């Protein structure tokens, strides 16, 4: 067991439960106009009401809401098991497997079908790609030629800088979650504090300025405002609403939603650290045997099981005098899973994992 530090990010939204990536509000979605979906890239995904799939287009600086029509409820437990997912997608679109890039995976909470975002090809000529995987493991490409959809441009998206170590434009949207009528969007902005957390009402309408974030980064021994959240999950702690978020190298942070005002500069509270040279990829909160946990996929450690019963009981890690290994929320490493690149919730007891090129449902540990 190790100890870790937490980065949190917040948004003006409403959370209802630990499994808070679920859909609660139901704005009318049936009146979306049909037409060609104009996106440059297909990155982070989130599901909203009535089978609406939100697709983050970082390169294009926008978000699109697509009406999937995938509204038939799953019958019983769903177990997806697809070996060589890259090869199967490549065969669908007529390219070699090494030309398939997978950016995100989410499960439709109604049908339990999985949706994959990515690209066909690499570099500036790559084409956005959306693929559905049903419970039987059958793959189909989502057509973007004439789909019911709506889009929202992000006016504060950072400018493109291909010469940068990592082009900030490609990090405009690093994670998304829909909660109670708002799409919460983490990423970078063009503000003084670049790390941003946006709360966008859906159906889309004009939005106010995003809150921007500062966190203590134990591995870097400094406060930072330029690094984006890599993954986050809405969470309720002690009856208060928070966002729990992870950053590169790898602080985990909590931020109270009440602190998030339009244009506010918000300081998150670091409560755990997953270790340097590591990047958090996805998080799944769940309950098991009367306890609360957050399962975290990481680039270096596979899957980590955070013990989340008392997230309000740990002191902030906020200076070099606080040693990360001796403070923060405890966690265990789940050694049987390696090379995990994507993790998403299926239901209260299971998750979908992409490990290597194999996509499979697993029981939450």
mmCIF file of C-alpha atoms in Angstrom:
data_model
loop_
_atom_site.group_PDB
_atom_site.id
_atom_site.type_symbol
_atom_site.label_atom_id
_atom_site.label_comp_id
_atom_site.label_asym_id
_atom_site.label_seq_id
_atom_site.Cartn_x
_atom_site.Cartn_y
_atom_site.Cartn_z
ATOM 1 C CA UNK A 1 0.000 0.000 0.000
ATOM 2 C CA UNK A 2 1.151 3.537 -0.755
ATOM 3 C CA UNK A 3 -0.215 6.965 -0.024
ATOM 4 C CA UNK A 4 -1.240 9.485 -2.628
ATOM 5 C CA UNK A 5 -2.101 13.200 -3.136
ATOM 6 C CA UNK A 6 -5.261 14.632 -4.653
ATOM 7 C CA UNK A 7 -6.052 17.322 -7.179
ATOM 8 C CA UNK A 8 -9.617 18.416 -7.425
ATOM 9 C CA UNK A 9 -11.476 20.508 -9.841
ATOM 10 C CA UNK A 10 -14.939 21.845 -9.604
ATOM 11 C CA UNK A 11 -17.799 23.086 -11.679
ATOM 12 C CA UNK A 12 -21.120 24.718 -11.158
ATOM 13 C CA UNK A 13 -23.131 21.535 -11.339
ATOM 14 C CA UNK A 14 -25.193 19.288 -9.166
ATOM 15 C CA UNK A 15 -24.088 15.828 -8.061
ATOM 16 C CA UNK A 16 -26.357 13.262 -6.556
ATOM 17 C CA UNK A 17 -24.384 10.126 -5.726
ATOM 18 C CA UNK A 18 -21.024 8.464 -5.715
ATOM 19 C CA UNK A 19 -21.772 6.882 -9.072
ATOM 20 C CA UNK A 20 -22.245 10.396 -10.353
ATOM 21 C CA UNK A 21 -21.324 9.995 -13.982
ATOM 22 C CA UNK A 22 -24.940 8.899 -14.439
ATOM 23 C CA UNK A 23 -27.681 10.813 -16.179
ATOM 24 C CA UNK A 24 -30.378 12.486 -14.103
ATOM 25 C CA UNK A 25 -31.788 15.510 -15.914
ATOM 26 C CA UNK A 26 -33.752 14.981 -19.120
ATOM 27 C CA UNK A 27 -33.788 18.079 -21.361
ATOM 28 C CA UNK A 28 -35.601 17.608 -24.653
ATOM 29 C CA UNK A 29 -33.208 15.988 -27.104
ATOM 30 C CA UNK A 30 -35.528 14.828 -29.848
ATOM 31 C CA UNK A 31 -35.561 18.092 -31.804
ATOM 32 C CA UNK A 32 -31.919 18.145 -32.876
ATOM 33 C CA UNK A 33 -31.518 19.007 -36.566
ATOM 34 C CA UNK A 34 -30.016 16.421 -38.920
ATOM 35 C CA UNK A 35 -26.979 17.148 -41.034
ATOM 36 C CA UNK A 36 -23.276 16.541 -41.473
ATOM 37 C CA UNK A 37 -21.351 16.500 -38.202
ATOM 38 C CA UNK A 38 -18.403 18.828 -38.763
ATOM 39 C CA UNK A 39 -15.669 17.819 -36.337
ATOM 40 C CA UNK A 40 -11.922 17.847 -36.866
ATOM 41 C CA UNK A 41 -11.093 15.378 -34.091
ATOM 42 C CA UNK A 42 -12.954 12.902 -31.870
ATOM 43 C CA UNK A 43 -11.570 12.882 -28.337
ATOM 44 C CA UNK A 44 -13.205 12.625 -24.925
ATOM 45 C CA UNK A 45 -16.754 11.264 -24.699
ATOM 46 C CA UNK A 46 -19.662 11.555 -22.261
ATOM 47 C CA UNK A 47 -23.252 10.370 -22.303
ATOM 48 C CA UNK A 48 -26.178 12.663 -21.594
ATOM 49 C CA UNK A 49 -29.964 12.168 -21.532
ATOM 50 C CA UNK A 50 -31.865 10.059 -24.034
ATOM 51 C CA UNK A 51 -28.794 8.418 -25.548
ATOM 52 C CA UNK A 52 -27.091 11.728 -26.395
ATOM 53 C CA UNK A 53 -23.369 11.226 -26.986
ATOM 54 C CA UNK A 54 -21.125 14.241 -26.357
ATOM 55 C CA UNK A 55 -17.916 14.248 -28.402
ATOM 56 C CA UNK A 56 -15.047 16.586 -27.553
ATOM 57 C CA UNK A 57 -13.285 18.082 -30.580
ATOM 58 C CA UNK A 58 -10.147 19.643 -29.092
ATOM 59 C CA UNK A 59 -8.543 20.485 -32.428
ATOM 60 C CA UNK A 60 -11.733 22.143 -33.636
ATOM 61 C CA UNK A 61 -12.309 23.835 -30.268
ATOM 62 C CA UNK A 62 -15.873 22.552 -29.986
ATOM 63 C CA UNK A 63 -18.221 19.956 -28.506
ATOM 64 C CA UNK A 64 -20.912 18.125 -30.450
ATOM 65 C CA UNK A 65 -23.993 16.381 -29.045
ATOM 66 C CA UNK A 66 -25.091 13.478 -31.253
ATOM 67 C CA UNK A 67 -28.441 11.739 -30.954
ATOM 68 C CA UNK A 68 -27.538 8.038 -31.098
ATOM 69 C CA UNK A 69 -31.078 6.659 -30.962
ATOM 70 C CA UNK A 70 -29.613 3.856 -28.858
ATOM 71 C CA UNK A 71 -32.482 3.670 -26.354
ATOM 72 C CA UNK A 72 -33.252 -0.027 -25.921
ATOM 73 C CA UNK A 73 -32.455 -0.965 -22.332
ATOM 74 C CA UNK A 74 -30.000 -3.793 -21.774
ATOM 75 C CA UNK A 75 -31.491 -7.043 -20.524
ATOM 76 C CA UNK A 76 -29.454 -8.285 -17.616
ATOM 77 C CA UNK A 77 -25.702 -8.061 -17.167
ATOM 78 C CA UNK A 78 -23.636 -7.202 -20.241
ATOM 79 C CA UNK A 79 -20.177 -8.654 -20.766
ATOM 80 C CA UNK A 80 -18.231 -7.355 -23.743
ATOM 81 C CA UNK A 81 -15.153 -9.306 -24.799
ATOM 82 C CA UNK A 82 -13.434 -8.210 -28.020
ATOM 83 C CA UNK A 83 -9.896 -9.388 -28.712
ATOM 84 C CA UNK A 84 -7.797 -7.309 -31.106
ATOM 85 C CA UNK A 85 -10.105 -4.295 -31.138
ATOM 86 C CA UNK A 86 -7.674 -2.262 -33.285
ATOM 87 C CA UNK A 87 -7.645 -4.958 -35.963
ATOM 88 C CA UNK A 88 -11.430 -5.147 -36.031
ATOM 89 C CA UNK A 89 -11.834 -1.369 -36.320
ATOM 90 C CA UNK A 90 -9.156 -1.252 -39.018
ATOM 91 C CA UNK A 91 -11.001 -3.907 -41.023
ATOM 92 C CA UNK A 92 -14.203 -1.819 -40.818
ATOM 93 C CA UNK A 93 -12.622 1.330 -42.238
ATOM 94 C CA UNK A 94 -10.073 -0.193 -44.600
ATOM 95 C CA UNK A 95 -6.719 0.724 -43.042
ATOM 96 C CA UNK A 96 -3.901 -1.119 -41.300
ATOM 97 C CA UNK A 97 -4.264 -1.630 -37.518
ATOM 98 C CA UNK A 98 -1.319 0.684 -36.809
ATOM 99 C CA UNK A 99 -3.348 3.515 -38.352
ATOM 100 C CA UNK A 100 -6.103 3.261 -35.728
ATOM 101 C CA UNK A 101 -5.929 5.580 -32.708
ATOM 102 C CA UNK A 102 -8.333 5.086 -29.782
ATOM 103 C CA UNK A 103 -8.930 8.255 -27.731
ATOM 104 C CA UNK A 104 -11.776 7.347 -25.372
ATOM 105 C CA UNK A 105 -14.402 4.716 -24.530
ATOM 106 C CA UNK A 106 -17.756 5.216 -22.811
ATOM 107 C CA UNK A 107 -20.732 2.924 -22.146
ATOM 108 C CA UNK A 108 -24.273 4.061 -22.943
ATOM 109 C CA UNK A 109 -26.028 3.854 -19.529
ATOM 110 C CA UNK A 110 -29.266 2.751 -21.211
ATOM 111 C CA UNK A 111 -28.227 0.076 -23.717
ATOM 112 C CA UNK A 112 -24.821 -0.778 -22.194
ATOM 113 C CA UNK A 113 -23.332 -0.620 -25.696
ATOM 114 C CA UNK A 114 -19.799 0.782 -25.775
ATOM 115 C CA UNK A 115 -18.769 3.766 -27.899
ATOM 116 C CA UNK A 116 -15.204 4.397 -29.007
ATOM 117 C CA UNK A 117 -13.751 7.684 -30.238
ATOM 118 C CA UNK A 118 -10.526 7.905 -32.158
ATOM 119 C CA UNK A 119 -8.925 8.529 -35.506
ATOM 120 C CA UNK A 120 -8.345 6.762 -38.771
ATOM 121 C CA UNK A 121 -4.759 7.635 -39.635
ATOM 122 C CA UNK A 122 -2.214 9.755 -37.784
ATOM 123 C CA UNK A 123 -0.935 13.293 -38.095
ATOM 124 C CA UNK A 124 -2.716 16.266 -39.685
ATOM 125 C CA UNK A 125 -4.597 14.087 -42.185
ATOM 126 C CA UNK A 126 -6.194 11.849 -39.521
ATOM 127 C CA UNK A 127 -9.971 11.517 -39.785
ATOM 128 C CA UNK A 128 -12.268 11.474 -36.714
ATOM 129 C CA UNK A 129 -13.828 8.105 -36.013
ATOM 130 C CA UNK A 130 -16.723 6.909 -33.830
ATOM 131 C CA UNK A 131 -17.433 3.190 -33.388
ATOM 132 C CA UNK A 132 -20.180 1.350 -31.493
ATOM 133 C CA UNK A 133 -19.583 -2.060 -29.886
ATOM 134 C CA UNK A 134 -22.707 -3.973 -28.874
ATOM 135 C CA UNK A 135 -23.049 -6.595 -26.148
ATOM 136 C CA UNK A 136 -22.329 -9.377 -28.638
ATOM 137 C CA UNK A 137 -19.047 -7.727 -29.631
ATOM 138 C CA UNK A 138 -20.315 -6.551 -33.030
ATOM 139 C CA UNK A 139 -18.681 -3.340 -34.250
ATOM 140 C CA UNK A 140 -20.257 -0.643 -36.408
ATOM 141 C CA UNK A 141 -19.025 2.769 -37.519
ATOM 142 C CA UNK A 142 -21.225 5.732 -36.630
ATOM 143 C CA UNK A 143 -21.973 7.789 -39.727
ATOM 144 C CA UNK A 144 -21.327 11.522 -39.387
ATOM 145 C CA UNK A 145 -22.809 12.381 -42.794
ATOM 146 C CA UNK A 146 -26.401 12.960 -41.696
ATOM 147 C CA UNK A 147 -26.840 12.659 -37.937
ATOM 148 C CA UNK A 148 -29.103 14.571 -35.570
ATOM 149 C CA UNK A 149 -26.756 16.796 -33.593
ATOM 150 C CA UNK A 150 -25.974 20.179 -32.056
ATOM 151 C CA UNK A 151 -22.593 21.806 -31.504
ATOM 152 C CA UNK A 152 -21.002 24.351 -29.184
ATOM 153 C CA UNK A 153 -17.822 26.315 -29.937
ATOM 154 C CA UNK A 154 -15.464 27.098 -27.047
ATOM 155 C CA UNK A 155 -14.512 30.763 -27.363
ATOM 156 C CA UNK A 156 -11.729 30.447 -24.780
ATOM 157 C CA UNK A 157 -9.953 27.489 -26.453
ATOM 158 C CA UNK A 158 -6.150 27.888 -26.464
ATOM 159 C CA UNK A 159 -4.377 28.763 -29.698
ATOM 160 C CA UNK A 160 -2.582 26.036 -31.609
ATOM 161 C CA UNK A 161 1.189 25.855 -31.103
ATOM 162 C CA UNK A 162 2.640 22.842 -32.938
ATOM 163 C CA UNK A 163 6.130 23.768 -31.728
ATOM 164 C CA UNK A 164 5.182 23.299 -28.072
ATOM 165 C CA UNK A 165 6.160 20.166 -26.182
ATOM 166 C CA UNK A 166 2.456 19.284 -26.329
ATOM 167 C CA UNK A 167 0.261 21.453 -28.517
ATOM 168 C CA UNK A 168 -2.143 23.206 -26.103
ATOM 169 C CA UNK A 169 -4.924 23.107 -28.682
ATOM 170 C CA UNK A 170 -4.997 19.311 -28.505
ATOM 171 C CA UNK A 171 -5.687 19.634 -24.752
ATOM 172 C CA UNK A 172 -8.684 21.953 -25.047
ATOM 173 C CA UNK A 173 -10.869 19.089 -23.788
ATOM 174 C CA UNK A 174 -9.215 16.487 -21.547
ATOM 175 C CA UNK A 175 -12.306 15.004 -19.857
ATOM 176 C CA UNK A 176 -16.083 15.473 -19.718
ATOM 177 C CA UNK A 177 -19.008 14.424 -17.536
ATOM 178 C CA UNK A 178 -22.725 15.195 -17.742
ATOM 179 C CA UNK A 179 -24.527 15.936 -14.476
ATOM 180 C CA UNK A 180 -27.989 17.422 -13.933
ATOM 181 C CA UNK A 181 -28.290 19.454 -17.117
ATOM 182 C CA UNK A 182 -24.656 20.564 -17.343
ATOM 183 C CA UNK A 183 -21.754 19.173 -19.318
ATOM 184 C CA UNK A 184 -18.650 19.588 -17.178
ATOM 185 C CA UNK A 185 -15.566 20.007 -19.339
ATOM 186 C CA UNK A 186 -11.947 19.984 -18.154
ATOM 187 C CA UNK A 187 -8.995 21.104 -20.252
ATOM 188 C CA UNK A 188 -7.010 24.186 -21.183
ATOM 189 C CA UNK A 189 -8.139 27.736 -21.917
ATOM 190 C CA UNK A 190 -6.492 30.936 -23.122
ATOM 191 C CA UNK A 191 -6.834 32.584 -19.693
ATOM 192 C CA UNK A 192 -3.985 33.616 -17.366
ATOM 193 C CA UNK A 193 -4.504 30.392 -15.409
ATOM 194 C CA UNK A 194 -4.692 27.942 -18.301
ATOM 195 C CA UNK A 195 -6.168 24.957 -16.449
ATOM 196 C CA UNK A 196 -9.925 25.315 -16.897
ATOM 197 C CA UNK A 197 -13.143 23.685 -15.791
ATOM 198 C CA UNK A 198 -16.211 24.670 -17.792
ATOM 199 C CA UNK A 199 -19.858 24.045 -16.926
ATOM 200 C CA UNK A 200 -21.926 24.106 -20.130
ATOM 201 C CA UNK A 201 -25.729 23.886 -19.957
ATOM 202 C CA UNK A 202 -27.399 21.343 -22.230
ATOM 203 C CA UNK A 203 -29.310 21.928 -24.492
ATOM 204 C CA UNK A 204 -26.436 24.185 -25.543
ATOM 205 C CA UNK A 205 -26.736 27.913 -24.989
ATOM 206 C CA UNK A 206 -24.411 30.798 -24.246
ATOM 207 C CA UNK A 207 -22.137 30.030 -21.315
ATOM 208 C CA UNK A 208 -20.306 32.187 -18.826
ATOM 209 C CA UNK A 209 -16.562 32.276 -18.387
ATOM 210 C CA UNK A 210 -14.960 29.083 -17.062
ATOM 211 C CA UNK A 211 -13.386 28.794 -13.645
ATOM 212 C CA UNK A 212 -9.607 28.312 -13.778
ATOM 213 C CA UNK A 213 -7.526 26.274 -11.373
ATOM 214 C CA UNK A 214 -4.389 26.234 -9.262
ATOM 215 C CA UNK A 215 -3.075 23.135 -7.479
ATOM 216 C CA UNK A 216 -0.071 22.131 -5.380
ATOM 217 C CA UNK A 217 2.017 19.634 -7.330
ATOM 218 C CA UNK A 218 4.044 17.563 -4.869
ATOM 219 C CA UNK A 219 6.248 15.885 -7.492
ATOM 220 C CA UNK A 220 7.153 19.268 -8.980
ATOM 221 C CA UNK A 221 7.292 20.991 -5.540
ATOM 222 C CA UNK A 222 5.329 24.046 -6.679
ATOM 223 C CA UNK A 223 1.906 25.511 -7.327
ATOM 224 C CA UNK A 224 0.759 25.094 -10.930
ATOM 225 C CA UNK A 225 -1.919 26.722 -13.085
ATOM 226 C CA UNK A 226 -0.916 25.616 -16.594
ATOM 227 C CA UNK A 227 -1.416 21.839 -16.370
ATOM 228 C CA UNK A 228 -4.874 20.538 -17.305
ATOM 229 C CA UNK A 229 -6.913 18.002 -15.417
ATOM 230 C CA UNK A 230 -6.399 14.640 -17.125
ATOM 231 C CA UNK A 231 -9.420 12.854 -15.694
ATOM 232 C CA UNK A 232 -12.043 13.666 -13.073
ATOM 233 C CA UNK A 233 -15.165 12.364 -11.392
ATOM 234 C CA UNK A 234 -17.957 14.234 -9.573
ATOM 235 C CA UNK A 235 -18.103 13.114 -5.943
ATOM 236 C CA UNK A 236 -20.019 13.847 -2.728
ATOM 237 C CA UNK A 237 -17.903 14.172 0.421
ATOM 238 C CA UNK A 238 -19.474 14.817 3.815
ATOM 239 C CA UNK A 239 -22.682 15.969 2.179
ATOM 240 C CA UNK A 240 -20.862 18.536 0.018
ATOM 241 C CA UNK A 241 -20.357 18.445 -3.720
ATOM 242 C CA UNK A 242 -16.817 18.143 -5.112
ATOM 243 C CA UNK A 243 -14.904 17.231 -8.215
ATOM 244 C CA UNK A 244 -12.064 14.755 -7.698
ATOM 245 C CA UNK A 245 -9.457 15.212 -10.410
ATOM 246 C CA UNK A 246 -6.122 13.782 -11.440
ATOM 247 C CA UNK A 247 -3.169 15.507 -13.091
ATOM 248 C CA UNK A 248 0.023 14.319 -14.721
ATOM 249 C CA UNK A 249 2.722 13.126 -12.274
ATOM 250 C CA UNK A 250 0.144 12.443 -10.384
ATOM 251 C CA UNK A 251 -1.640 14.634 -7.852
ATOM 252 C CA UNK A 252 -5.278 13.957 -7.053
ATOM 253 C CA UNK A 253 -7.231 17.005 -5.947
ATOM 254 C CA UNK A 254 -10.627 17.912 -4.542
ATOM 255 C CA UNK A 255 -12.417 21.213 -5.153
ATOM 256 C CA UNK A 256 -15.772 22.198 -3.652
ATOM 257 C CA UNK A 257 -18.319 23.031 -6.322
ATOM 258 C CA UNK A 258 -19.452 26.021 -4.257
ATOM 259 C CA UNK A 259 -16.085 27.687 -4.979
ATOM 260 C CA UNK A 260 -16.595 27.590 -8.709
ATOM 261 C CA UNK A 261 -17.913 30.872 -9.970
ATOM 262 C CA UNK A 262 -17.751 32.209 -13.538
ATOM 263 C CA UNK A 263 -14.246 33.522 -14.131
ATOM 264 C CA UNK A 264 -13.094 32.566 -10.618
ATOM 265 C CA UNK A 265 -9.525 31.510 -9.919
ATOM 266 C CA UNK A 266 -9.913 28.467 -7.687
ATOM 267 C CA UNK A 267 -7.311 26.660 -5.582
ATOM 268 C CA UNK A 268 -7.782 22.914 -5.371
ATOM 269 C CA UNK A 269 -6.812 20.853 -2.325
ATOM 270 C CA UNK A 270 -4.293 18.108 -3.033
ATOM 271 C CA UNK A 271 -5.147 15.050 -0.934
ATOM 272 C CA UNK A 272 -3.190 12.234 -2.597
ATOM 273 C CA UNK A 273 -0.321 11.499 -4.985
ATOM 274 C CA UNK A 274 -0.050 8.501 -7.306
ATOM 275 C CA UNK A 275 3.633 9.061 -8.051
ATOM 276 C CA UNK A 276 5.851 10.895 -10.534
ATOM 277 C CA UNK A 277 6.375 9.848 -14.136
ATOM 278 C CA UNK A 278 2.754 8.744 -14.298
ATOM 279 C CA UNK A 279 -0.468 9.947 -15.896
ATOM 280 C CA UNK A 280 -4.010 9.229 -14.682
ATOM 281 C CA UNK A 281 -6.235 8.046 -17.518
ATOM 282 C CA UNK A 282 -9.744 7.323 -16.202
ATOM 283 C CA UNK A 283 -11.575 6.997 -12.868
ATOM 284 C CA UNK A 284 -14.579 4.913 -11.808
ATOM 285 C CA UNK A 285 -16.231 5.453 -8.383
ATOM 286 C CA UNK A 286 -18.131 2.578 -6.792
ATOM 287 C CA UNK A 287 -19.300 0.921 -3.586
ATOM 288 C CA UNK A 288 -18.474 -2.621 -2.527
ATOM 289 C CA UNK A 289 -18.944 -4.545 0.722
ATOM 290 C CA UNK A 290 -20.131 -1.399 2.484
ATOM 291 C CA UNK A 291 -17.102 0.711 1.476
ATOM 292 C CA UNK A 292 -16.432 3.391 -1.116
ATOM 293 C CA UNK A 293 -13.640 3.182 -3.680
ATOM 294 C CA UNK A 294 -12.364 4.954 -6.777
ATOM 295 C CA UNK A 295 -10.676 2.750 -9.370
ATOM 296 C CA UNK A 296 -8.035 4.714 -11.256
ATOM 297 C CA UNK A 297 -6.338 3.697 -14.502
ATOM 298 C CA UNK A 298 -2.770 4.972 -14.829
ATOM 299 C CA UNK A 299 -0.092 4.916 -17.497
ATOM 300 C CA UNK A 300 2.535 3.547 -15.091
ATOM 301 C CA UNK A 301 0.691 1.470 -12.490
ATOM 302 C CA UNK A 302 -2.198 -0.184 -14.318
ATOM 303 C CA UNK A 303 -5.188 0.020 -11.966
ATOM 304 C CA UNK A 304 -5.141 1.584 -8.501
ATOM 305 C CA UNK A 305 -7.931 1.129 -5.951
ATOM 306 C CA UNK A 306 -8.333 4.295 -3.886
ATOM 307 C CA UNK A 307 -9.941 3.851 -0.459
ATOM 308 C CA UNK A 308 -12.543 6.617 -0.515
ATOM 309 C CA UNK A 309 -14.540 6.118 2.706
ATOM 310 C CA UNK A 310 -13.120 9.227 4.419
ATOM 311 C CA UNK A 311 -11.952 11.658 1.767
ATOM 312 C CA UNK A 312 -12.710 14.556 4.115
ATOM 313 C CA UNK A 313 -10.391 13.161 6.791
ATOM 314 C CA UNK A 314 -6.991 13.748 5.149
ATOM 315 C CA UNK A 315 -4.861 16.845 5.577
ATOM 316 C CA UNK A 316 -3.990 18.878 2.511
ATOM 317 C CA UNK A 317 -0.653 18.218 0.850
ATOM 318 C CA UNK A 318 0.337 21.813 0.190
ATOM 319 C CA UNK A 319 4.046 22.335 0.823
ATOM 320 C CA UNK A 320 7.449 20.595 0.530
ATOM 321 C CA UNK A 321 7.247 19.838 4.262
ATOM 322 C CA UNK A 322 4.378 17.419 3.647
ATOM 323 C CA UNK A 323 5.866 14.159 2.345
ATOM 324 C CA UNK A 324 3.501 12.519 -0.128
ATOM 325 C CA UNK A 325 4.399 8.955 0.847
ATOM 326 C CA UNK A 326 3.516 9.700 4.482
ATOM 327 C CA UNK A 327 0.274 11.574 3.802
ATOM 328 C CA UNK A 328 -2.776 11.412 1.638
ATOM 329 C CA UNK A 329 -5.450 8.874 0.804
ATOM 330 C CA UNK A 330 -4.303 5.206 0.805
ATOM 331 C CA UNK A 331 -4.623 2.962 -2.225
ATOM 332 C CA UNK A 332 -3.801 -0.554 -3.416
ATOM 333 C CA UNK A 333 -2.387 -1.675 -6.737
ATOM 334 C CA UNK A 334 -4.443 -4.206 -8.683
ATOM 335 C CA UNK A 335 -1.603 -6.292 -10.087
ATOM 336 C CA UNK A 336 -3.547 -8.562 -12.456
ATOM 337 C CA UNK A 337 -4.289 -5.706 -14.873
ATOM 338 C CA UNK A 338 -1.441 -4.322 -16.968
ATOM 339 C CA UNK A 339 -1.146 -2.044 -19.983
ATOM 340 C CA UNK A 340 -4.547 -0.497 -19.252
ATOM 341 C CA UNK A 341 -5.235 2.506 -21.491
ATOM 342 C CA UNK A 342 -8.979 3.079 -20.949
ATOM 343 C CA UNK A 343 -11.437 2.393 -18.131
ATOM 344 C CA UNK A 344 -15.143 3.218 -17.953
ATOM 345 C CA UNK A 345 -18.114 2.250 -15.827
ATOM 346 C CA UNK A 346 -20.682 -0.278 -17.045
ATOM 347 C CA UNK A 347 -22.890 -0.497 -13.919
ATOM 348 C CA UNK A 348 -22.594 -0.619 -10.128
ATOM 349 C CA UNK A 349 -20.524 -3.810 -10.164
ATOM 350 C CA UNK A 350 -18.565 -3.832 -13.419
ATOM 351 C CA UNK A 351 -16.334 -1.749 -15.680
ATOM 352 C CA UNK A 352 -15.064 -1.928 -19.242
ATOM 353 C CA UNK A 353 -11.288 -2.014 -19.691
ATOM 354 C CA UNK A 354 -9.070 -1.662 -22.736
ATOM 355 C CA UNK A 355 -5.895 -3.551 -21.927
ATOM 356 C CA UNK A 356 -3.468 -3.734 -24.815
ATOM 357 C CA UNK A 357 -5.771 -4.407 -27.768
ATOM 358 C CA UNK A 358 -8.384 -6.350 -25.776
ATOM 359 C CA UNK A 359 -11.667 -4.748 -24.720
ATOM 360 C CA UNK A 360 -13.382 -6.620 -21.902
ATOM 361 C CA UNK A 361 -15.830 -6.251 -19.048
ATOM 362 C CA UNK A 362 -14.399 -6.839 -15.574
ATOM 363 C CA UNK A 363 -15.881 -7.064 -12.099
ATOM 364 C CA UNK A 364 -15.045 -4.039 -9.977
ATOM 365 C CA UNK A 365 -12.401 -5.289 -7.499
#
